[in-house]
XYZ file of C-alpha atoms in Angstrom:
692
model
C 92.523 -146.354 53.720
C 93.715 -149.974 55.407
C 96.266 -150.814 52.099
C 98.007 -147.278 52.406
C 98.997 -148.381 56.217
C 99.913 -151.563 54.622
C 102.113 -150.404 52.039
C 103.641 -147.394 54.066
C 103.942 -149.125 56.908
C 105.925 -151.760 54.854
C 107.978 -149.125 52.888
C 109.001 -147.563 56.302
C 110.022 -151.556 58.134
C 112.417 -151.619 54.428
C 113.793 -148.948 54.784
C 115.181 -149.169 58.353
C 112.817 -146.636 59.902
C 109.969 -148.548 60.952
C 110.256 -147.944 65.181
C 108.045 -150.599 67.376
C 105.576 -148.143 68.694
C 104.651 -146.781 64.979
C 104.696 -151.185 63.356
C 101.557 -152.318 66.737
C 100.523 -149.126 65.347
C 100.242 -150.233 61.456
C 99.583 -153.838 62.748
C 96.148 -152.637 65.226
C 94.837 -150.656 62.046
C 95.181 -153.203 59.602
C 94.125 -156.342 62.472
C 90.875 -153.973 63.104
C 90.078 -153.678 59.760
C 89.971 -157.308 58.834
C 93.494 -157.578 57.427
C 95.190 -159.816 59.436
C 97.158 -161.714 57.778
C 99.539 -157.981 56.450
C 99.307 -157.326 60.131
C 101.424 -160.755 60.760
C 103.187 -159.579 57.182
C 104.196 -156.606 58.872
C 105.529 -157.894 62.269
C 107.360 -160.747 60.125
C 109.158 -158.667 57.662
C 110.182 -156.446 60.559
C 112.128 -158.363 62.459
C 113.630 -159.847 59.782
C 115.013 -156.816 59.715
C 115.218 -155.777 63.465
C 117.288 -158.839 63.510
C 119.522 -157.104 66.814
C 116.795 -154.775 68.280
C 116.245 -154.949 71.954
C 112.133 -155.265 72.053
C 112.203 -157.751 68.566
C 110.852 -160.461 71.299
C 107.570 -157.882 70.996
C 107.508 -158.222 67.380
C 107.081 -161.916 67.770
C 104.351 -162.491 70.605
C 102.392 -160.055 69.226
C 102.579 -161.928 65.816
C 101.762 -164.990 67.674
C 98.590 -163.157 69.346
C 97.709 -162.838 65.490
C 98.367 -166.270 64.233
C 97.222 -167.991 67.413
C 93.471 -166.126 66.899
C 93.382 -166.805 63.494
C 93.954 -170.779 64.113
C 97.506 -171.027 62.675
C 98.511 -172.986 66.554
C 101.934 -173.929 64.210
C 102.674 -170.518 63.198
C 101.844 -169.008 66.976
C 104.198 -171.833 68.133
C 107.145 -170.736 66.060
C 106.549 -167.072 66.780
C 106.765 -167.260 70.412
C 109.588 -169.596 70.712
C 111.467 -167.015 68.707
C 110.370 -164.360 71.212
C 111.992 -166.261 74.529
C 115.121 -167.375 71.884
C 115.198 -162.777 71.965
C 114.261 -162.606 75.336
C 114.667 -165.936 77.780
C 113.253 -163.450 80.332
C 110.070 -162.823 78.450
C 107.449 -164.283 80.637
C 104.369 -163.211 78.731
C 105.801 -165.591 76.048
C 105.789 -168.733 78.260
C 102.602 -168.267 79.022
C 101.081 -167.886 75.430
C 103.634 -170.914 74.570
C 101.953 -173.132 77.307
C 98.600 -172.175 75.654
C 99.283 -173.189 72.664
C 100.027 -176.361 72.580
C 97.555 -176.924 74.986
C 95.290 -175.773 72.371
C 97.408 -177.954 69.466
C 96.944 -181.311 71.628
C 100.181 -180.982 73.439
C 99.224 -180.949 77.032
C 102.303 -181.915 78.977
C 104.466 -179.338 76.659
C 102.272 -177.046 77.420
C 102.859 -178.078 81.295
C 107.031 -178.471 80.349
C 106.987 -174.777 78.583
C 105.455 -173.423 82.808
C 107.304 -175.166 84.525
C 110.661 -173.590 83.178
C 108.742 -170.409 83.943
C 107.624 -170.865 87.091
C 111.828 -172.309 87.628
C 113.164 -169.470 86.632
C 115.049 -167.172 88.489
C 114.512 -163.951 87.104
C 114.505 -160.010 89.560
C 111.631 -160.151 91.304
C 109.772 -157.544 90.746
C 105.757 -157.450 91.308
C 105.521 -158.031 87.165
C 107.715 -161.512 87.464
C 106.088 -162.223 90.439
C 102.562 -161.780 88.631
C 103.535 -164.000 85.778
C 105.409 -166.528 87.511
C 101.710 -166.646 89.576
C 100.203 -167.639 86.879
C 101.665 -170.098 85.485
C 101.554 -171.907 88.650
C 97.745 -171.832 88.429
C 97.769 -172.433 84.829
C 99.685 -176.193 85.769
C 96.998 -177.069 88.433
C 94.062 -176.744 85.875
C 95.583 -178.701 83.122
C 97.253 -180.650 85.427
C 93.314 -181.238 87.248
C 92.051 -182.080 84.005
C 94.067 -184.284 82.986
C 93.707 -186.135 86.450
C 96.759 -185.423 87.732
C 95.724 -183.931 90.707
C 98.774 -184.441 93.005
C 100.631 -182.043 90.784
C 97.756 -179.637 90.814
C 97.720 -179.293 93.646
C 101.406 -178.656 94.225
C 101.317 -175.633 92.091
C 98.912 -174.276 93.115
C 99.449 -174.767 96.773
C 103.012 -173.017 95.523
C 100.795 -169.732 93.931
C 98.575 -169.670 97.308
C 102.609 -169.549 98.771
C 103.344 -166.363 97.006
C 99.875 -165.160 97.360
C 97.924 -166.145 99.970
C 94.722 -163.827 98.585
C 93.521 -165.440 95.531
C 90.324 -166.977 96.316
C 90.031 -168.410 92.718
C 93.312 -170.180 93.962
C 91.928 -171.226 97.164
C 88.629 -172.951 95.465
C 90.475 -174.849 93.587
C 93.069 -176.490 95.960
C 90.542 -177.336 98.220
C 88.234 -178.981 95.525
C 91.029 -180.965 95.234
C 91.977 -181.821 98.682
C 87.805 -182.959 99.106
C 88.664 -185.371 95.972
C 92.154 -186.608 96.446
C 90.677 -187.509 100.404
C 94.075 -185.430 101.976
C 92.433 -185.320 105.960
C 91.975 -183.031 107.185
C 90.842 -181.140 103.959
C 91.364 -177.601 105.075
C 95.035 -178.026 106.582
C 96.723 -174.382 107.586
C 100.416 -173.804 106.654
C 103.036 -171.046 107.586
C 101.173 -168.133 106.680
C 98.187 -169.362 105.847
C 95.003 -169.789 108.623
C 92.290 -171.846 108.658
C 90.318 -168.481 108.359
C 91.594 -167.655 105.243
C 90.737 -170.927 103.549
C 87.873 -171.521 105.236
C 86.974 -167.977 103.923
C 87.639 -168.808 100.380
C 86.261 -172.334 99.768
C 83.745 -172.156 96.538
C 79.952 -172.873 97.930
C 80.249 -176.668 95.947
C 83.218 -177.657 98.090
C 81.624 -176.140 101.244
C 78.355 -178.630 100.911
C 80.641 -181.388 100.499
C 82.881 -180.518 103.528
C 80.352 -179.436 106.465
C 76.166 -180.024 107.450
C 76.348 -176.406 108.410
C 73.437 -174.447 106.054
C 74.420 -171.140 108.152
C 77.557 -171.404 107.040
C 76.697 -172.335 103.366
C 74.273 -169.844 103.260
C 76.705 -166.505 104.757
C 79.432 -168.443 102.136
C 77.835 -168.322 99.019
C 76.730 -164.417 99.697
C 80.195 -163.885 99.813
C 81.191 -165.723 97.279
C 78.506 -164.175 94.990
C 79.740 -160.128 95.919
C 83.342 -161.173 95.520
C 83.127 -164.019 92.192
C 79.896 -162.021 90.020
C 80.339 -158.524 89.920
C 76.788 -156.650 89.650
C 76.917 -154.368 85.922
C 78.129 -150.867 85.837
C 74.715 -150.492 83.412
C 72.271 -152.783 82.029
C 70.349 -152.242 79.503
C 68.729 -156.043 79.787
C 66.821 -155.459 83.155
C 63.567 -156.823 82.567
C 62.729 -157.526 86.720
C 59.710 -155.023 86.396
C 58.511 -156.850 83.234
C 54.676 -157.855 82.702
C 53.934 -161.185 82.111
C 51.009 -160.455 80.605
C 49.861 -164.571 78.998
C 46.676 -163.947 77.513
C 47.094 -165.350 74.000
C 50.365 -166.925 74.369
C 52.520 -169.613 76.629
C 54.753 -168.963 79.295
C 57.760 -168.768 78.123
C 60.402 -170.751 79.853
C 64.152 -170.255 79.862
C 66.546 -173.235 81.685
C 70.706 -172.414 81.374
C 72.864 -174.986 81.468
C 76.265 -176.425 80.726
C 75.359 -180.428 81.227
C 72.584 -180.891 78.538
C 74.036 -183.342 77.365
C 76.073 -186.909 78.379
C 76.107 -185.524 82.360
C 73.864 -186.472 85.465
C 71.787 -182.882 84.781
C 71.181 -184.788 81.381
C 70.004 -187.718 82.032
C 67.309 -185.865 84.967
C 66.101 -183.893 83.077
C 65.482 -185.519 79.637
C 62.360 -186.649 79.575
C 60.720 -183.412 81.482
C 61.640 -181.662 78.255
C 59.067 -184.252 76.329
C 56.678 -183.689 79.251
C 56.533 -179.751 78.606
C 52.655 -179.451 77.831
C 53.556 -177.399 74.834
C 50.099 -175.817 74.600
C 50.903 -174.063 77.714
C 54.975 -173.630 77.902
C 57.014 -172.551 75.270
C 60.291 -173.677 76.642
C 63.699 -172.198 75.314
C 67.113 -174.409 76.744
C 70.531 -172.027 76.888
C 73.552 -174.610 76.564
C 76.637 -173.176 77.917
C 79.462 -175.920 78.825
C 81.569 -177.960 77.133
C 81.517 -178.215 72.903
C 78.537 -181.105 73.605
C 77.968 -184.672 71.359
C 76.432 -187.233 71.877
C 72.637 -188.904 71.292
C 71.606 -187.573 75.044
C 72.019 -184.060 74.057
C 70.676 -184.832 70.164
C 67.600 -185.523 72.631
C 67.533 -182.343 74.531
C 67.513 -180.571 71.416
C 64.663 -182.284 69.548
C 62.564 -181.822 72.627
C 63.053 -178.528 73.528
C 61.432 -175.875 71.229
C 64.035 -173.607 71.314
C 67.987 -174.187 71.645
C 70.720 -171.224 71.861
C 74.072 -172.141 72.447
C 75.627 -169.176 74.145
C 78.864 -170.808 75.145
C 80.626 -167.563 72.164
C 78.571 -164.700 73.924
C 80.155 -162.664 76.530
C 77.490 -162.239 79.535
C 75.464 -158.799 78.027
C 75.606 -160.639 74.668
C 73.378 -163.766 76.413
C 71.211 -161.365 78.259
C 70.750 -159.527 74.933
C 69.254 -162.661 73.654
C 67.380 -163.652 77.175
C 65.617 -160.299 77.019
C 64.786 -160.473 73.228
C 63.153 -164.162 73.732
C 60.813 -162.354 76.535
C 60.933 -164.983 78.758
C 59.004 -164.911 81.938
C 61.577 -167.479 84.246
C 64.875 -168.345 83.830
C 65.852 -171.394 86.107
C 69.454 -171.859 86.353
C 70.230 -175.087 86.294
C 73.881 -174.314 87.813
C 73.839 -172.083 90.298
C 77.513 -172.723 92.027
C 78.798 -175.065 90.070
C 81.184 -175.529 86.452
C 80.902 -173.167 84.195
C 77.975 -171.632 85.288
C 76.822 -167.791 83.571
C 75.926 -166.572 87.696
C 76.702 -162.901 85.659
C 73.763 -163.437 83.306
C 71.538 -163.739 86.223
C 73.259 -160.673 88.072
C 71.659 -158.830 84.592
C 68.133 -159.952 85.391
C 67.160 -160.619 81.387
C 63.684 -162.614 82.560
C 61.209 -161.006 85.593
C 61.570 -164.025 87.389
C 64.904 -165.803 88.229
C 64.646 -169.350 89.662
C 67.148 -171.868 91.376
C 67.213 -175.358 90.553
C 68.470 -178.886 90.166
C 72.208 -178.095 89.483
C 73.906 -176.750 92.723
C 72.404 -177.783 95.722
C 72.041 -175.205 98.189
C 71.280 -171.795 98.819
C 72.859 -169.424 95.785
C 72.928 -166.777 98.047
C 72.665 -163.777 95.982
C 70.487 -160.594 95.520
C 68.641 -161.447 92.272
C 67.616 -165.588 92.403
C 64.221 -165.223 94.013
C 63.042 -168.781 94.572
C 64.315 -172.337 95.058
C 62.760 -175.186 94.273
C 63.221 -178.235 96.552
C 60.485 -180.372 98.300
C 59.074 -180.816 102.168
C 61.976 -183.782 103.317
C 64.264 -181.049 101.472
C 63.603 -178.324 102.555
C 61.126 -178.458 105.832
C 59.272 -175.371 107.188
C 61.701 -174.385 109.806
C 64.668 -174.793 107.264
C 63.541 -171.856 104.985
C 66.206 -169.652 107.262
C 68.580 -171.369 105.969
C 67.870 -170.148 102.033
C 67.776 -166.209 100.746
C 65.273 -167.270 97.816
C 61.987 -167.814 98.732
C 61.053 -171.702 99.022
C 58.806 -173.454 97.110
C 58.116 -176.972 96.706
C 57.136 -180.350 94.384
C 56.195 -183.868 95.754
C 60.208 -184.773 94.753
C 62.538 -182.090 94.018
C 63.917 -184.538 91.097
C 63.032 -185.154 87.687
C 64.392 -188.689 86.781
C 64.260 -190.497 82.966
C 61.893 -194.001 82.098
C 63.089 -193.696 79.266
C 67.104 -194.386 80.670
C 69.210 -197.413 78.093
C 70.542 -200.200 80.319
C 72.272 -202.932 78.280
C 70.707 -206.159 77.825
C 74.007 -207.623 79.190
C 73.444 -207.709 83.032
C 77.138 -208.959 84.247
C 78.004 -211.465 86.464
C 79.922 -210.434 89.762
C 83.099 -212.188 88.764
C 83.340 -209.981 86.075
C 84.022 -207.328 88.422
C 86.345 -209.037 90.877
C 83.257 -209.331 93.222
C 83.192 -212.425 95.518
C 79.831 -214.176 95.104
C 79.304 -215.110 99.079
C 80.134 -211.877 99.802
C 78.007 -209.085 100.740
C 78.287 -206.188 98.270
C 77.801 -202.368 100.487
C 78.320 -199.668 96.980
C 78.509 -196.866 96.784
C 79.090 -195.224 93.647
C 79.367 -190.995 94.780
C 82.761 -189.387 93.693
C 84.862 -189.407 96.163
C 85.215 -186.045 96.911
C 81.562 -186.789 98.894
C 83.551 -188.714 101.110
C 84.560 -187.806 104.539
C 86.674 -189.272 107.362
C 83.294 -189.147 109.315
C 81.889 -191.380 106.738
C 84.374 -193.653 105.972
C 85.167 -194.560 109.495
C 81.558 -195.366 109.588
C 81.603 -197.750 106.739
C 84.496 -199.568 108.266
C 82.779 -199.863 111.649
C 80.244 -201.204 109.033
C 82.565 -203.848 107.283
C 84.441 -204.897 111.071
C 80.505 -205.925 112.055
C 79.544 -208.029 109.093
C 83.502 -210.399 108.517
C 81.910 -211.266 104.821
C 81.611 -207.487 103.184
C 82.734 -205.975 101.024
C 82.511 -202.475 99.506
C 81.977 -201.828 95.881
C 83.209 -197.535 94.605
C 84.389 -196.040 91.547
C 87.601 -195.846 91.004
C 89.467 -192.628 91.003
C 92.648 -191.843 91.265
C 95.576 -194.654 92.276
C 97.098 -192.083 95.236
C 93.300 -191.840 96.058
C 92.514 -195.453 96.114
C 95.855 -196.416 98.331
C 94.834 -193.819 100.057
C 91.365 -195.561 101.236
C 93.451 -198.842 101.504
C 95.628 -197.489 103.591
C 93.012 -195.769 105.753
C 91.128 -199.128 105.875
C 94.309 -200.989 106.867
C 95.053 -198.749 109.378
C 91.271 -199.027 110.831
C 91.581 -202.674 111.328
C 89.917 -203.248 107.729
C 91.868 -206.073 104.983
C 91.998 -203.127 102.008
C 91.434 -206.499 99.769
C 88.031 -205.438 100.919
C 87.644 -202.428 98.934
C 86.752 -203.318 95.367
C 87.110 -200.213 93.084
C 84.611 -200.384 89.688
C 86.013 -198.948 86.529
C 84.266 -196.183 85.038
C 81.495 -197.193 82.343
C 79.357 -195.481 79.682
C 75.805 -194.814 81.659
C 73.709 -197.804 80.621
C 76.578 -200.156 80.992
C 76.860 -198.656 84.860
C 73.125 -198.983 85.292
C 73.315 -202.377 84.436
C 75.979 -203.370 87.321
C 74.468 -202.220 90.049
C 72.433 -205.227 90.545
C 74.996 -206.776 91.578
C 75.308 -204.380 94.886
C 73.028 -205.459 97.681
C 73.110 -202.858 99.538
C 74.126 -198.709 98.776
C 75.369 -196.683 101.429
C 75.457 -192.774 100.886
C 77.704 -190.311 101.984
C 77.116 -187.558 103.881
C 76.485 -184.100 103.931
C 77.157 -184.843 99.910
C 74.919 -187.106 99.494
C 73.656 -189.219 96.543
C 71.500 -188.290 93.832
C 71.062 -188.955 90.603
C 73.175 -191.960 91.538
C 70.996 -192.633 94.274
C 68.166 -192.238 91.843
C 69.488 -194.928 89.468
C 69.980 -197.874 92.079
C 67.085 -197.103 93.206
C 66.062 -197.219 89.135
C 68.037 -200.439 89.263
C 66.360 -202.112 92.213
C 68.972 -201.543 94.713
C 68.162 -200.220 98.387
C 69.426 -197.133 99.551
C 70.274 -196.607 103.134
C 71.404 -192.689 103.925
C 71.611 -190.157 107.134
C 70.204 -186.802 106.264
C 71.369 -183.786 107.761
C 70.552 -179.997 107.622
C 71.404 -178.372 104.895
C 70.498 -179.274 100.709
C 73.273 -181.717 99.282
C 72.386 -183.962 102.263
C 68.352 -184.372 102.720
C 68.215 -185.200 98.501
C 68.893 -189.124 99.093
C 66.087 -189.402 101.982
C 63.388 -187.173 99.305
C 64.290 -189.582 96.904
C 64.663 -192.887 99.100
C 61.104 -191.809 100.855
C 60.000 -191.001 97.214
C 61.234 -194.419 96.164
C 58.293 -195.743 99.006
C 61.304 -196.786 101.246
C 61.323 -194.014 104.088
C 62.370 -196.394 106.682
C 66.182 -196.563 104.990
C 66.253 -193.041 106.187
C 68.292 -193.341 109.072
C 67.974 -190.319 112.480
C 71.760 -190.779 113.902
C 75.156 -192.278 112.747
C 74.206 -195.431 115.207
C 71.437 -196.006 113.237
C 73.006 -195.873 110.304
C 75.944 -198.515 111.305
C 73.259 -200.772 113.185
C 70.998 -200.243 109.791
C 73.746 -201.781 107.764
C 74.710 -204.281 109.742
C 70.656 -205.894 110.031
C 70.162 -206.208 106.943
C 73.432 -207.749 105.847
C 72.311 -210.341 108.396
C 68.942 -210.305 107.069
C 68.646 -211.536 103.585
C 64.682 -211.701 103.935
C 64.281 -208.320 104.773
C 66.246 -207.342 101.772
C 64.823 -209.371 99.405
C 61.215 -207.958 100.899
C 62.704 -204.102 99.946
C 64.246 -204.843 96.676
C 60.248 -206.713 95.382
C 58.628 -203.252 97.001
C 61.235 -201.260 94.628
C 60.380 -203.111 91.538
C 56.558 -203.559 92.508
C 56.522 -199.727 93.392
C 58.954 -198.322 90.186
C 56.072 -197.088 87.443
C 53.681 -195.945 90.613
C 56.039 -194.531 92.541
C 56.093 -190.557 93.146
C 59.873 -191.124 92.293
C 59.548 -191.829 88.702
C 56.068 -190.188 88.467
C 57.555 -187.717 85.682
C 53.919 -186.423 84.402
C 52.802 -185.647 87.607
C 56.124 -183.694 88.795
C 56.339 -182.064 85.174
C 52.226 -180.896 85.942
C 53.670 -179.796 89.254
C 56.635 -177.935 88.181
C 54.293 -175.821 85.437
C 51.502 -175.129 88.061
C 54.769 -173.086 90.594
C 55.541 -171.795 87.276
C 52.250 -170.083 87.129
C 52.450 -169.801 90.696
C 55.393 -167.376 90.080
C 53.853 -165.829 87.331
C 50.799 -164.634 89.322
C 52.097 -163.334 92.390
C 54.956 -161.410 89.788
C 51.383 -159.879 88.142
C 49.925 -159.426 91.582
C 53.313 -157.155 93.009
C 54.474 -160.134 94.869
C 58.234 -160.177 93.980
C 60.068 -162.116 96.777
C 62.874 -160.613 97.850
C 66.303 -162.646 98.777
C 66.687 -161.989 102.592
C 70.654 -161.608 102.724
C 70.922 -158.760 105.921
C 73.244 -160.067 108.350
C 74.910 -163.088 107.413
C 78.270 -161.591 108.367
C 78.758 -162.857 111.759
C 77.470 -166.332 110.890
C 80.675 -165.757 108.172
C 83.021 -165.372 111.189
C 81.347 -168.165 113.143
C 81.730 -170.795 110.552
C 85.031 -170.325 109.113
C 86.359 -169.970 112.453
C 85.200 -173.556 113.754
C 87.368 -176.945 113.034
C 84.679 -178.642 111.512
C 86.938 -181.964 110.578
C 87.239 -182.347 114.586
C 83.764 -181.834 115.444
C 81.219 -183.496 112.937
C 77.805 -180.835 112.676
C 75.610 -183.097 111.806
C 75.289 -184.921 115.181
C 75.302 -181.583 117.239
C 72.109 -181.737 119.144
C 71.336 -177.695 119.629
C 72.542 -176.312 116.127
C 70.984 -173.642 116.982
C 72.354 -172.852 120.058
C 76.130 -173.865 119.327
C 75.605 -170.854 117.139
C 74.274 -168.602 119.443
C 77.015 -169.338 121.916
C 79.298 -168.049 119.547
C 77.481 -164.919 118.169
C 77.086 -163.740 122.017
C 80.357 -164.041 122.052
C 81.394 -162.425 118.829
C 78.720 -159.650 119.216
C 80.627 -158.797 122.958
C 83.193 -157.464 120.688
C 81.494 -156.163 118.441
C 78.184 -155.544 118.599
C 75.651 -156.166 115.628
C 72.208 -155.849 115.060
C 68.754 -158.463 114.766
C 68.304 -160.174 111.413
C 65.980 -162.515 110.740
C 67.334 -165.721 111.143
C 69.214 -166.203 114.726
C 69.629 -163.263 116.469
C 66.376 -161.351 117.772
C 66.107 -158.134 118.705
C 66.591 -159.421 122.133
C 69.166 -160.644 121.806
C 70.945 -157.628 119.975
C 69.571 -155.588 122.875
C 71.847 -157.116 125.931
C 75.007 -156.458 126.062
C 76.298 -159.389 126.934
C 74.134 -161.278 123.682
C 71.607 -163.236 126.089
C 68.502 -162.117 126.042
C 66.771 -161.220 129.692
C 63.813 -163.342 130.650
C 60.737 -161.528 130.327
C 59.726 -159.930 133.653
C 55.367 -160.227 135.425
C 53.930 -156.736 135.723
C 54.555 -157.450 139.346
C 57.944 -157.835 138.876
C 58.585 -154.491 136.913
C 56.688 -152.639 140.005
C 58.862 -154.276 142.566
C 62.099 -152.944 140.333
C 60.304 -149.981 139.534
C 59.918 -149.207 143.768
């Protein structure tokens, strides 16, 4: 049948009797039948016989799509260039040609093609503007991947100037400003107001931006509603499936893009090796970049079932997980890059858990549990989470088999003075806030022989930090940047530092446990939110609770004190090194056993019909309050009465537009009052007097 289609179409083409519509129909049929080469031939022959046809660019373009799908990138590039030559205003060809160059390892040529489209003067129509925005978004994405953040930011801002109502673009734009230390990060312009920016920040960026857990919860719920649509039909829904462990093991699935040379991979490798195979059957569902390396192979060897779901769409991945009969599905991505939240939205397992990959609440209607510990989420902080909170002795696993380079470097190799007190922070720069860096400057001011050792970032970002130091009276020469290295070499250089200074509100996680493993004390300032409290949990679990500071002032004073007291610092190092094999932080056997106990508790609750329902009611007023604030003018972490601060603003909103009570701060008494201020309870005598 398809052979007849090919021959009939070819006869019409050579006779000059085949229109563009007939050509597309015939090529589509051939491609659907798996005869892609013949479909390409039809397009190629047709354009030779129709060299002056006003729509020949469409034939070139469609041929390029087939060539690109077949992996013939050079052929696709030629066809797209022919399409542009035929019609220089044919925008889709520019979009695809840039992508072909990128896939072919020529990113600069791809960027140039997209720039040409973005700068073209074409008739202003909805379609043409849309293609320009697409080109700008592609420039922003690829420039960011190439670590050309300034170009990426400029492209994304240009896209937002055309259309500010682009959630994904705004998310990338804010993330770029965070990673470049562009203070203030949220900077309104022209027709883009603060609330428009604040209302479209990715949950991960929000964790780094402000210590405001009520806003983080409301923002996560907004993000899920906007970015993760629920499926119209869902044949993979197993939320009510029975969990009967009679005669079989518990089946646990971990979904992650980071089971490789990544912080999560380093944290989880030994956990997979320690799972009790007599009781737990472990499945790993990988969804990240093409993996390679020894760590990835180690993880693959440790799990019983390794499934690569990168090539599966959300329905296919959910179907596979459902077919595997998973009892507990653990989201080890959360709101991070390459997450597969839409798979969890299909509820392919009876129990869905948020753990380790994302430091905060998911704010989704399907994640039932979040795993933490009693430091990260104390009981009075559970109101900041949509999930039911379960706790380990210490939330974070670690790898006691991590490789450390045998070659221990000297300070001179990294430009560190031998006689200096070396403060270090190897957190990503996106975690640096103006408030944190100002505290560091004050510490350096009070420790004249101190230097600050940071992980290198882009040249412009490093210069921005140097300029900030100089503006605050600190010589830029006292900031020293460490080049990025393989993890085993990076670990080996940690002991060159005297004290690790944590960031807030997004603190050190893997970087903190690395420092503590290598015997370097960590000073931290926890706030209220998950990301700000992880480091305190790790420091406590390592046996150094006195390094957890209660106020910014204490943080500065403690850093200065330790820099001036070598004996005290040496004693802390001795405690770290002597307790490394016995402290809670690195007790992986206990953590694994406790984690499996939590899994069994979840299963038992499910069997009894106790199934947590995420609490997402009444969050819009909190979102409105949180997004209206200037979080760079006031450090939320320093508020003495955080709840009172919110209640005051909720009351103002309630006076304008009343809203019902919720399960967090806004009680029935608040909602019943016209001004949002609960009236004091009256005594029986007062009630009688009022009635009289």
